[in-house]
Amino acid sequence: MKSTKKLINEPKNAVTEYLEGYVSSVEHMQLLEGAPDISVVTQIPPINDSKVAIISGGGGGHEPGQAGYVGEGMLAAAVSGHVFASPSAKAVLAAIRAVAGKAGCLLIVYNYTGDKLQFGLAVEKAKSEGHQVEMVLVADDCSLPGQGVAGRRGIAGALLVTKIAGAAAAEGLSLKEVAAVANDTAKQCRSVGVATRICTLPGAAPSDRLGEDEMEVGMGLHAEPGASRQKMQSANDIVKLCIDCIQQDGAADLPAGCQAAMVVNNLGSTPVMEMYIAARAALRYAQDKHKVKVVRLYVGTFFTSLDMQGASISLLPVDSGRLARLDSPTQAPFWPKDKSIVVPDKPKLALPLPPNPQTQTSRPETLSEQGQLLEKALLNAAAAILHHAQELDDWDQRVGDGDCGTTLAQGAKAIRADCCKRYPLNDAAATMNAVAETVGHSMGGSSGALYQIFFVALAAALKETQTVDAWEQGAQAGLVAIQHYGGAKPGDRTMLDALAPAIESFCAKSRSGGDVVTALQAAASAAANGAEKTKTMRAGAGRSSYVPEAALHNTADPGASAVAIWLQAIAVALK
């Protein structure tokens, strides 16, 4: 099986090249010499004798990783190993030598056996050199019931420990005091993660261990098997599972009514939309079900597993002291600059009303002759679009994104429903405004916007008088507005190639003494001819402009064809 495509050079150099690129973009950071054996990021200047220096680290592949939190108020240095491999004791010792001053040094270690051994060996060597050094393990993953000799794994909750310990060090506390703060925080921090896709190492083939319809609860940050593999669930249900697990494990630390900080962490490639859907669910469930008052909510990509898809949730009980330290300033680039304060029951801003708000429109009990004609025209146009929707989609699949008919059909269905219930059909201007509103909420994309622009302009022209001249002026105004905001012009292979000649023909026939029906028939014929001509046009605007010219040949533009379809339907309706 081929390896997954990745934006890297040699896999073995990935961590080194990441760190070199990263520190180049951050003014207050530098690398120690010695790569690739020693990959250490330090702050500038590296030593402050009056304050405890804090170091953390682990294998690469968790970017931004600990390097993302180097800076005043958090880490003095971060040590990285190769992807998913512990850094050597030699590298950790180099970091200690670089940043440890007279106040001493605290190592915050994510609990994995390799990290614990390498950092522990470095601590002993550093002590033998006369450095004051302490080490705190973070083991926040509570997804696995059995702990064993190795203990629980350290995952994203460790960042809360790092932030609070970093703030304590910045306050000038002693090494013993900072270590105690970190240790107390670590003991009360709990996390659970759920993966929906396993990560792929640089240069390796993707794993098929997790099925397309499966997720894994408690998967390790190195893709180690988790607590359970389950069928994929909704965001709400996944979040419930995670928080129930945390609450079951830490009921004593997270009693009803307590305040907590929550981290919703992206495991690598989860879209931002999904992250905030999960955050919304987590915030509500923790507060509504478990009565835990979340007062800080951190959502983002804090500690990853390469391109793993999924998220982890961490909870930490907080008091005023912890909150002050979480809120204290830091240079660390990847710690949120906003304090992430949760405002409970945040009200929504009232919807602004137009200067002259219209009353709710409704269908008249009795339709005038004009109202009857308008209703017939709208319903026939909608029916025609619905009849040809699949055909329009088929054409659009050849020259666009394949949804022209579907989009227009959504608008047609909504117009048909609203026409029978709420259009003030005896008032053409108000009806065109109502049609614009219907199109606005039922049709997405550029088609919806362009049609809405057209109907709004048409309604404005009909406001004072509803003569044939007013309809002409409104149609022309709508055409100008579409060209102004859409940027296209006749000849660009868009709906304008049917709409522009149709309006021109309508106006010409009407002004030469023809009646409305005759003018509409001329407009429909001109629209059909215009749509037909698009078969040989080059696309100058719209999504067709991205399609190779050969693919467009002999296929009419779907948007122009749709104009011809509904105009012909109106002409037939009013005949």
Coordinates of C-alpha atoms in Angstrom, one line a residue:
M1 CA 0.0 0.0 0.0
K2 CA 1.3 3.4 -0.9
S3 CA 2.2 6.0 1.8
T4 CA -0.2 8.9 2.4
K5 CA 0.7 12.1 0.6
K6 CA 2.2 14.6 3.0
L7 CA 3.9 18.0 2.6
I8 CA 7.3 16.9 3.8
N9 CA 10.7 16.1 2.5
E10 CA 12.5 13.1 4.1
P11 CA 10.4 11.6 6.9
K12 CA 13.4 11.3 9.2
N13 CA 13.9 15.1 9.0
A14 CA 10.3 16.1 9.6
V15 CA 10.6 17.1 13.2
T16 CA 13.9 19.0 12.7
E17 CA 12.5 20.9 9.7
Y18 CA 9.3 21.7 11.5
L19 CA 11.1 23.2 14.5
E20 CA 13.5 25.2 12.2
G21 CA 10.5 26.7 10.3
Y22 CA 8.6 27.3 13.5
V23 CA 11.3 29.2 15.4
S24 CA 11.9 31.3 12.3
S25 CA 8.4 32.7 12.6
V26 CA 8.6 33.5 16.4
E27 CA 10.8 36.3 17.6
H28 CA 11.2 35.1 21.2
M29 CA 12.4 31.5 20.4
Q30 CA 15.6 29.9 19.3
L31 CA 16.9 26.3 18.8
L32 CA 19.8 24.8 20.6
E33 CA 22.6 23.4 18.4
G34 CA 22.9 19.7 18.0
A35 CA 20.0 18.7 15.7
P36 CA 18.8 16.1 15.0
D37 CA 20.0 14.4 18.2
I38 CA 19.1 17.5 20.2
S39 CA 15.8 19.2 19.3
V40 CA 15.3 21.9 21.9
V41 CA 13.4 25.1 21.6
T42 CA 14.2 27.8 24.2
Q43 CA 12.9 31.2 24.9
I44 CA 15.1 34.3 24.5
P45 CA 16.8 35.0 26.8
P46 CA 17.0 31.4 28.1
I47 CA 17.9 32.0 31.7
N48 CA 16.1 34.1 34.4
D49 CA 17.9 33.4 37.7
S50 CA 15.1 34.8 39.8
K51 CA 12.4 32.4 38.5
V52 CA 11.9 28.7 38.2
A53 CA 12.3 27.5 34.6
I54 CA 9.8 25.0 33.3
I55 CA 10.6 22.4 30.7
S56 CA 8.3 19.9 29.0
G57 CA 8.6 17.7 25.9
G58 CA 8.0 14.4 24.3
G59 CA 7.9 12.8 20.9
G60 CA 7.2 14.8 17.7
G61 CA 4.0 14.4 15.8
H62 CA 1.9 16.3 18.4
E63 CA 2.3 19.7 16.8
P64 CA 2.2 22.4 17.9
G65 CA 3.4 20.2 20.7
Q66 CA 5.2 21.5 23.7
A67 CA 7.2 23.9 21.4
G68 CA 4.0 25.8 20.9
Y69 CA 4.0 26.8 24.6
V70 CA 7.5 28.2 24.9
G71 CA 7.4 31.7 26.2
E72 CA 7.2 33.9 29.3
G73 CA 4.4 32.6 31.5
M74 CA 4.6 29.0 30.3
L75 CA 7.7 27.0 29.2
A76 CA 11.3 28.1 29.2
A77 CA 12.2 25.2 26.9
A78 CA 10.6 22.3 25.0
V79 CA 12.4 19.1 24.1
S80 CA 11.3 17.0 21.1
G81 CA 12.1 13.5 20.0
H82 CA 11.5 12.0 16.6
V83 CA 7.9 11.3 15.6
F84 CA 6.2 9.4 18.5
A85 CA 9.7 8.7 20.0
S86 CA 10.8 10.0 23.4
P87 CA 13.6 12.6 23.4
S88 CA 16.9 11.4 24.7
A89 CA 18.1 12.1 28.2
K90 CA 21.0 13.9 26.5
A91 CA 18.6 16.3 24.8
V92 CA 16.6 16.9 28.1
L93 CA 19.9 17.5 30.0
A94 CA 20.9 20.0 27.3
A95 CA 17.6 21.9 27.8
I96 CA 18.1 21.9 31.6
R97 CA 21.6 23.3 31.2
A98 CA 20.4 26.0 28.8
V99 CA 17.5 27.4 30.9
A100 CA 17.9 26.4 34.6
G101 CA 19.1 29.3 36.7
K102 CA 19.6 29.7 40.4
A103 CA 15.8 29.3 41.1
G104 CA 15.9 25.8 39.7
C105 CA 14.0 23.9 37.0
L106 CA 10.7 21.9 36.9
L107 CA 10.1 19.2 34.3
I108 CA 6.5 18.6 33.3
V109 CA 6.3 15.1 31.7
Y110 CA 3.4 13.5 29.9
N111 CA 3.2 10.0 31.4
Y112 CA 4.6 7.6 28.8
T113 CA 7.2 5.0 29.8
G114 CA 9.9 6.2 27.5
D115 CA 9.4 9.9 28.4
K116 CA 9.4 9.1 32.1
L117 CA 12.7 7.1 31.8
Q118 CA 14.5 9.6 29.6
F119 CA 13.4 12.7 31.6
G120 CA 14.1 10.9 34.9
L121 CA 17.6 10.0 33.8
A122 CA 18.2 13.6 32.8
V123 CA 17.0 14.8 36.2
E124 CA 19.5 12.6 38.0
K125 CA 22.3 13.7 35.8
A126 CA 21.3 17.4 36.3
K127 CA 21.2 17.0 40.0
S128 CA 24.7 15.5 39.9
E129 CA 25.9 18.6 38.2
G130 CA 24.4 20.8 40.9
H131 CA 21.1 21.8 39.3
Q132 CA 17.9 22.1 41.4
V133 CA 15.4 20.0 39.4
E134 CA 12.0 18.5 40.1
M135 CA 9.8 16.4 37.9
V136 CA 6.0 16.2 37.8
L137 CA 4.1 13.5 35.8
V138 CA 0.8 14.3 34.2
A139 CA -1.5 11.3 33.7
D140 CA -4.9 12.7 32.8
D141 CA -6.2 10.1 30.4
C142 CA -9.0 8.4 32.3
S143 CA -10.5 6.4 29.4
L144 CA -8.8 3.1 30.4
P145 CA -10.1 1.5 33.5
G146 CA -6.9 -0.4 34.4
Q147 CA -3.8 1.7 35.2
G148 CA -1.2 -1.0 35.8
V149 CA 2.4 -0.3 36.5
A150 CA 2.7 2.2 33.6
G151 CA -0.1 4.3 34.9
R152 CA -2.4 6.5 32.9
R153 CA -1.2 8.3 29.8
G154 CA -0.6 12.0 29.7
I155 CA -2.6 13.8 27.0
A156 CA -4.0 17.3 26.2
G157 CA -5.0 18.1 29.8
A158 CA -1.3 18.5 30.6
L159 CA -1.5 21.9 28.9
L160 CA -3.7 23.2 31.8
V161 CA -1.0 21.9 34.2
T162 CA 1.7 23.7 32.2
K163 CA -0.2 27.0 32.1
I164 CA -0.9 27.1 35.8
A165 CA 2.6 26.0 36.7
G166 CA 4.1 28.5 34.3
A167 CA 2.1 31.3 35.9
A168 CA 3.1 30.2 39.4
A169 CA 6.8 30.3 38.3
A170 CA 6.2 33.8 36.8
E171 CA 4.9 34.9 40.2
G172 CA 8.3 34.1 41.7
L173 CA 7.3 31.0 43.7
S174 CA 10.1 28.6 44.7
L175 CA 10.8 25.4 42.9
K176 CA 9.2 23.4 45.7
E177 CA 6.1 25.6 45.6
V178 CA 5.8 25.5 41.7
A179 CA 6.2 21.7 41.8
A180 CA 3.4 21.4 44.4
V181 CA 1.1 23.6 42.3
A182 CA 1.8 21.5 39.2
N183 CA 1.4 18.2 41.1
D184 CA -1.9 19.3 42.7
T185 CA -3.3 20.4 39.3
A186 CA -2.2 17.2 37.6
K187 CA -3.9 15.0 40.1
Q188 CA -7.3 16.7 39.4
C189 CA -7.1 17.0 35.6
R190 CA -8.9 14.4 33.6
S191 CA -9.3 13.8 29.8
V192 CA -10.9 11.5 27.4
G193 CA -10.4 11.4 23.6
V194 CA -12.3 9.8 20.7
A195 CA -10.7 9.2 17.3
T196 CA -12.7 8.8 14.2
R197 CA -9.7 8.2 11.9
I198 CA -6.2 6.9 12.8
C199 CA -3.2 9.0 12.1
T200 CA -0.6 8.2 9.5
L201 CA 3.1 8.5 10.2
P202 CA 5.3 10.3 7.7
G203 CA 6.3 7.9 5.0
A204 CA 4.0 5.1 6.2
A205 CA 0.9 3.6 4.7
P206 CA -2.5 4.6 6.2
S207 CA -4.0 2.3 8.7
D208 CA -7.2 0.3 8.0
R209 CA -7.7 -0.7 11.7
L210 CA -10.6 1.6 12.1
G211 CA -13.6 1.1 9.8
E212 CA -15.4 3.9 8.0
D213 CA -18.4 3.6 10.4
E214 CA -16.3 3.2 13.6
M215 CA -14.7 5.3 16.2
E216 CA -12.3 4.5 19.0
V217 CA -12.7 5.8 22.6
G218 CA -9.5 6.4 24.4
M219 CA -7.1 5.9 21.5
G220 CA -3.6 6.9 22.5
L221 CA -1.8 9.8 21.0
H222 CA 0.5 7.4 19.2
A223 CA -2.6 5.5 17.8
E224 CA -2.4 2.8 20.5
P225 CA -5.6 0.9 20.9
G226 CA -8.1 2.6 23.2
A227 CA -10.7 1.5 25.7
S228 CA -13.3 0.5 23.1
R229 CA -14.2 0.5 19.5
Q230 CA -17.7 1.5 18.7
K231 CA -20.0 2.4 15.8
M232 CA -19.8 6.1 14.9
Q233 CA -22.2 8.3 16.9
S234 CA -23.4 11.9 16.7
A235 CA -21.4 14.7 18.2
N236 CA -23.8 15.0 21.1
D237 CA -23.5 11.3 22.0
I238 CA -19.7 11.3 21.6
V239 CA -19.4 14.2 24.0
K240 CA -21.8 12.6 26.5
L241 CA -19.7 9.5 26.5
C242 CA -16.5 11.5 27.2
I243 CA -17.9 13.7 29.9
D244 CA -19.7 10.8 31.6
C245 CA -16.4 8.9 31.7
I246 CA -14.6 11.9 33.2
Q247 CA -17.3 12.5 35.7
Q248 CA -17.4 8.9 36.8
D249 CA -13.7 8.8 37.4
G250 CA -13.5 12.2 39.1
A251 CA -16.8 12.7 40.9
A252 CA -15.0 13.7 44.1
D253 CA -13.1 16.5 42.3
L254 CA -16.0 17.6 40.1
P255 CA -19.1 17.7 42.3
A256 CA -22.3 19.4 41.3
G257 CA -21.9 23.1 41.5
C258 CA -18.2 23.2 41.1
Q259 CA -16.4 25.5 38.6
A260 CA -14.2 24.0 35.9
A261 CA -12.0 24.8 33.0
M262 CA -12.6 22.7 29.8
V263 CA -10.3 22.0 26.9
V264 CA -11.8 20.7 23.6
N265 CA -8.7 19.7 21.7
N266 CA -8.4 18.8 18.0
L267 CA -6.5 15.6 17.6
G268 CA -5.1 16.8 14.2
S269 CA -7.4 17.1 11.2
T270 CA -10.9 17.6 12.6
P271 CA -12.6 20.6 10.8
V272 CA -13.1 23.8 12.9
M273 CA -16.9 23.5 12.4
E274 CA -16.9 20.0 14.0
M275 CA -14.7 21.2 16.9
Y276 CA -17.2 24.0 17.8
I277 CA -20.1 21.6 17.5
A278 CA -18.4 19.4 20.0
A279 CA -17.5 22.3 22.2
R280 CA -21.1 23.5 22.2
A281 CA -22.3 20.0 23.2
A282 CA -19.7 19.6 25.8
L283 CA -20.4 22.9 27.5
R284 CA -24.2 22.2 27.6
Y285 CA -23.9 18.6 28.7
A286 CA -21.4 19.3 31.5
Q287 CA -23.6 22.1 32.9
D288 CA -27.1 20.6 32.3
K289 CA -26.4 17.0 33.2
H290 CA -23.6 17.1 35.8
K291 CA -24.2 20.7 37.1
V292 CA -20.5 21.5 36.5
K293 CA -20.2 25.2 35.9
V294 CA -17.7 25.6 33.0
V295 CA -16.1 29.0 33.4
R296 CA -13.2 28.7 30.9
L297 CA -13.6 27.0 27.5
Y298 CA -10.5 26.5 25.4
V299 CA -11.2 25.1 21.9
G300 CA -8.5 24.5 19.3
T301 CA -5.6 22.5 18.0
F302 CA -3.4 22.3 21.1
F303 CA -1.9 18.8 21.2
T304 CA -2.3 16.5 18.2
S305 CA -1.5 13.1 16.8
L306 CA -0.4 14.1 13.3
D307 CA -3.5 13.9 11.1
M308 CA -5.7 11.9 13.4
Q309 CA -9.3 12.9 13.2
G310 CA -11.2 13.3 16.5
A311 CA -11.1 15.3 19.6
S312 CA -10.3 15.1 23.3
I313 CA -12.1 16.7 26.2
S314 CA -10.4 17.7 29.4
L315 CA -11.9 19.0 32.6
L316 CA -10.1 20.6 35.6
P317 CA -11.8 22.0 38.7
V318 CA -10.8 25.6 39.3
D319 CA -10.9 28.1 42.1
S320 CA -10.0 31.8 42.0
G321 CA -6.3 31.0 42.3
R322 CA -6.3 28.6 39.3
L323 CA -8.4 31.0 37.3
A324 CA -6.0 33.8 37.9
R325 CA -3.2 31.7 36.6
L326 CA -5.1 30.5 33.6
D327 CA -5.9 34.1 32.8
S328 CA -2.4 35.5 33.4
P329 CA -0.5 36.7 30.3
T330 CA 1.9 34.5 28.4
Q331 CA 4.1 34.8 25.3
A332 CA 3.3 31.2 24.3
P333 CA 2.1 31.4 20.7
F334 CA -0.5 28.6 20.9
W335 CA -2.1 29.5 24.2
P336 CA -5.3 31.4 23.5
K337 CA -4.8 35.1 23.7
D338 CA -8.5 35.6 24.7
K339 CA -9.2 34.5 28.3
S340 CA -11.9 32.1 26.9
I341 CA -14.3 33.2 29.7
V342 CA -17.7 31.5 29.4
V343 CA -20.7 33.8 29.7
P344 CA -23.6 31.6 30.8
D345 CA -26.9 32.0 28.9
K346 CA -25.3 34.6 26.6
P347 CA -28.3 36.4 25.0
K348 CA -28.5 36.8 21.3
L349 CA -28.6 40.2 19.8
A350 CA -32.0 41.3 18.7
L351 CA -32.5 41.1 15.0
P352 CA -32.3 44.7 13.6
L353 CA -35.4 45.9 11.8
P354 CA -35.5 47.9 8.6
P355 CA -36.4 51.6 8.9
N356 CA -40.0 51.0 7.9
P357 CA -40.7 47.4 8.9
Q358 CA -43.4 45.8 6.9
T359 CA -46.3 44.0 8.5
Q360 CA -46.6 40.3 8.0
T361 CA -47.9 39.7 4.5
S362 CA -50.8 37.4 3.7
R363 CA -52.8 36.2 0.8
P364 CA -55.9 38.3 0.1
E365 CA -59.2 36.6 0.5
T366 CA -60.2 37.8 -2.9
L367 CA -57.8 38.2 -5.8
S368 CA -58.0 41.0 -8.3
E369 CA -57.6 40.3 -12.0
Q370 CA -53.9 41.3 -11.6
G371 CA -53.6 39.1 -8.6
Q372 CA -54.9 36.1 -10.4
L373 CA -52.5 36.7 -13.3
L374 CA -49.6 37.1 -11.0
E375 CA -50.5 33.9 -9.1
K376 CA -50.8 31.9 -12.4
A377 CA -47.5 33.2 -13.6
L378 CA -45.7 32.3 -10.4
L379 CA -47.2 28.9 -10.1
N380 CA -46.6 28.0 -13.7
A381 CA -43.0 29.2 -13.5
A382 CA -42.4 27.1 -10.3
A383 CA -44.0 24.0 -11.9
A384 CA -41.8 24.3 -15.0
I385 CA -38.6 24.5 -13.0
L386 CA -39.6 21.5 -10.9
H387 CA -40.4 19.6 -14.1
H388 CA -37.0 20.3 -15.6
A389 CA -34.9 20.2 -12.3
Q390 CA -33.2 16.9 -13.1
E391 CA -32.4 18.0 -16.6
L392 CA -30.8 21.2 -15.3
D393 CA -28.7 19.2 -12.9
D394 CA -27.6 16.8 -15.6
W395 CA -26.4 19.8 -17.7
D396 CA -24.8 21.3 -14.7
Q397 CA -22.8 18.2 -14.0
R398 CA -21.1 18.6 -17.4
V399 CA -20.3 22.3 -17.0
G400 CA -20.5 23.2 -13.3
D401 CA -21.1 21.6 -9.9
G402 CA -24.2 19.7 -10.7
D403 CA -26.8 21.4 -8.5
C404 CA -28.4 24.1 -10.7
G405 CA -31.7 22.2 -10.9
T406 CA -31.7 21.2 -7.3
T407 CA -31.1 24.8 -6.1
L408 CA -33.7 26.3 -8.4
A409 CA -36.2 23.5 -7.4
Q410 CA -35.8 24.5 -3.7
G411 CA -36.7 28.0 -4.6
A412 CA -39.6 26.8 -6.8
K413 CA -41.1 24.7 -4.0
A414 CA -40.8 27.5 -1.6
I415 CA -42.5 30.0 -4.0
R416 CA -45.3 27.6 -4.7
A417 CA -45.9 27.1 -1.0
D418 CA -45.7 30.8 -0.1
C419 CA -47.8 31.8 -3.1
C420 CA -50.7 29.8 -1.7
K421 CA -50.4 31.2 1.8
R422 CA -48.8 34.6 2.2
Y423 CA -48.1 36.5 -1.0
P424 CA -50.1 39.8 -1.2
L425 CA -50.9 39.0 -4.8
N426 CA -53.0 42.1 -5.4
D427 CA -49.9 44.2 -4.8
A428 CA -47.2 43.4 -7.3
A429 CA -44.5 45.3 -5.6
A430 CA -45.1 43.7 -2.2
T431 CA -45.4 40.3 -3.9
M432 CA -42.0 40.7 -5.7
N433 CA -40.4 41.7 -2.3
A434 CA -42.0 38.6 -0.8
V435 CA -40.7 36.4 -3.7
A436 CA -37.2 37.9 -3.0
E437 CA -37.5 36.9 0.6
T438 CA -38.6 33.4 -0.3
V439 CA -35.7 33.0 -2.7
G440 CA -33.3 34.3 -0.1
H441 CA -34.2 31.7 2.5
S442 CA -34.7 28.8 0.2
M443 CA -31.9 29.0 -2.4
G444 CA -28.3 29.0 -1.5
G445 CA -25.2 29.9 -3.6
S446 CA -24.9 32.5 -6.3
S447 CA -28.2 31.6 -8.0
G448 CA -30.2 32.5 -4.9
A449 CA -28.4 35.8 -4.4
L450 CA -28.7 36.8 -8.1
Y451 CA -32.4 36.1 -8.3
Q452 CA -33.0 37.9 -5.0
I453 CA -31.2 41.0 -6.3
F454 CA -33.3 40.9 -9.4
F455 CA -36.6 40.6 -7.6
V456 CA -35.7 43.4 -5.1
A457 CA -34.9 45.8 -7.9
L458 CA -38.1 44.8 -9.7
A459 CA -40.1 45.4 -6.5
A460 CA -38.6 48.9 -6.1
A461 CA -39.7 49.9 -9.6
L462 CA -43.3 48.7 -8.9
K463 CA -43.6 50.5 -5.6
E464 CA -45.3 53.7 -7.0
T465 CA -47.0 52.3 -10.0
Q466 CA -47.6 48.9 -11.5
T467 CA -48.0 49.7 -15.2
V468 CA -46.3 47.8 -18.0
D469 CA -43.7 50.6 -18.1
A470 CA -42.9 50.1 -14.5
W471 CA -42.4 46.3 -15.1
E472 CA -40.0 47.2 -17.9
Q473 CA -38.1 49.6 -15.8
G474 CA -37.9 47.1 -12.9
A475 CA -36.7 44.3 -15.1
Q476 CA -34.0 46.6 -16.6
A477 CA -33.0 47.7 -13.1
G478 CA -32.7 44.1 -12.0
L479 CA -30.6 43.3 -15.0
V480 CA -28.2 46.1 -14.2
A481 CA -28.0 45.1 -10.5
I482 CA -27.2 41.5 -11.4
Q483 CA -24.4 42.7 -13.7
H484 CA -23.1 45.2 -11.1
Y485 CA -22.9 42.7 -8.1
G486 CA -22.3 39.5 -10.0
G487 CA -19.6 40.9 -12.3
A488 CA -20.8 39.0 -15.4
K489 CA -22.1 40.5 -18.6
P490 CA -23.9 39.1 -21.7
G491 CA -21.6 36.8 -23.6
D492 CA -20.0 35.4 -20.4
R493 CA -22.1 32.2 -20.6
T494 CA -24.4 32.8 -17.7
M495 CA -28.1 33.4 -17.0
L496 CA -27.6 36.9 -18.4
D497 CA -27.3 35.4 -21.9
A498 CA -31.0 34.5 -21.7
L499 CA -32.2 37.2 -19.3
A500 CA -30.7 40.2 -21.2
P501 CA -32.2 39.5 -24.6
A502 CA -35.5 38.5 -23.1
I503 CA -35.8 41.9 -21.3
E504 CA -34.7 43.7 -24.4
S505 CA -37.3 41.9 -26.6
F506 CA -40.1 42.4 -24.0
C507 CA -39.4 46.2 -24.0
A508 CA -39.1 46.5 -27.7
K509 CA -42.3 44.6 -28.4
S510 CA -44.2 46.4 -25.7
R511 CA -43.1 49.9 -26.9
S512 CA -44.0 49.0 -30.5
G513 CA -47.6 48.6 -29.5
G514 CA -47.7 44.9 -28.7
D515 CA -49.8 43.7 -25.7
V516 CA -48.2 42.1 -22.6
V517 CA -48.8 38.5 -23.8
T518 CA -47.2 39.1 -27.2
A519 CA -44.3 40.9 -25.4
L520 CA -43.9 37.9 -23.0
Q521 CA -43.9 35.5 -25.9
A522 CA -41.1 37.5 -27.6
A523 CA -39.2 37.5 -24.4
A524 CA -39.5 33.8 -24.0
S525 CA -38.3 33.2 -27.6
A526 CA -35.3 35.5 -27.1
A527 CA -34.4 33.7 -23.9
A528 CA -34.5 30.3 -25.6
N529 CA -32.3 31.6 -28.4
G530 CA -29.9 33.2 -26.0
A531 CA -29.6 30.0 -24.0
E532 CA -29.0 28.0 -27.2
K533 CA -26.2 30.3 -28.1
T534 CA -24.3 29.6 -24.9
K535 CA -23.5 26.2 -26.3
T536 CA -20.7 27.8 -28.3
M537 CA -19.7 30.5 -25.9
R538 CA -16.5 30.6 -23.8
A539 CA -17.3 31.0 -20.1
G540 CA -16.2 34.3 -18.7
A541 CA -17.8 34.1 -15.3
G542 CA -19.5 31.6 -12.9
R543 CA -18.3 28.1 -12.1
S544 CA -18.2 27.2 -15.8
S545 CA -15.2 29.6 -16.1
Y546 CA -13.1 27.0 -14.2
V547 CA -14.1 24.1 -16.6
P548 CA -12.0 23.3 -19.7
E549 CA -13.5 24.8 -22.8
A550 CA -13.9 21.4 -24.5
A551 CA -16.2 20.2 -21.7
L552 CA -18.5 23.1 -22.3
H553 CA -19.0 22.5 -26.0
N554 CA -22.6 21.7 -27.2
T555 CA -24.0 22.0 -23.6
A556 CA -26.2 25.1 -22.9
D557 CA -25.5 27.0 -19.7
P558 CA -28.0 25.6 -17.1
G559 CA -28.6 29.0 -15.6
A560 CA -29.5 30.5 -19.0
S561 CA -31.7 27.5 -19.8
A562 CA -33.5 27.9 -16.5
V563 CA -34.4 31.5 -17.4
A564 CA -35.8 30.3 -20.8
I565 CA -37.8 27.6 -19.0
W566 CA -39.6 29.8 -16.5
L567 CA -40.1 32.7 -19.0
Q568 CA -41.8 30.3 -21.4
A569 CA -44.0 29.0 -18.6
I570 CA -45.1 32.5 -17.7
A571 CA -45.8 33.3 -21.4
V572 CA -48.0 30.1 -21.7
A573 CA -49.8 30.9 -18.4
L574 CA -50.8 34.4 -19.5
K575 CA -51.7 33.5 -23.1

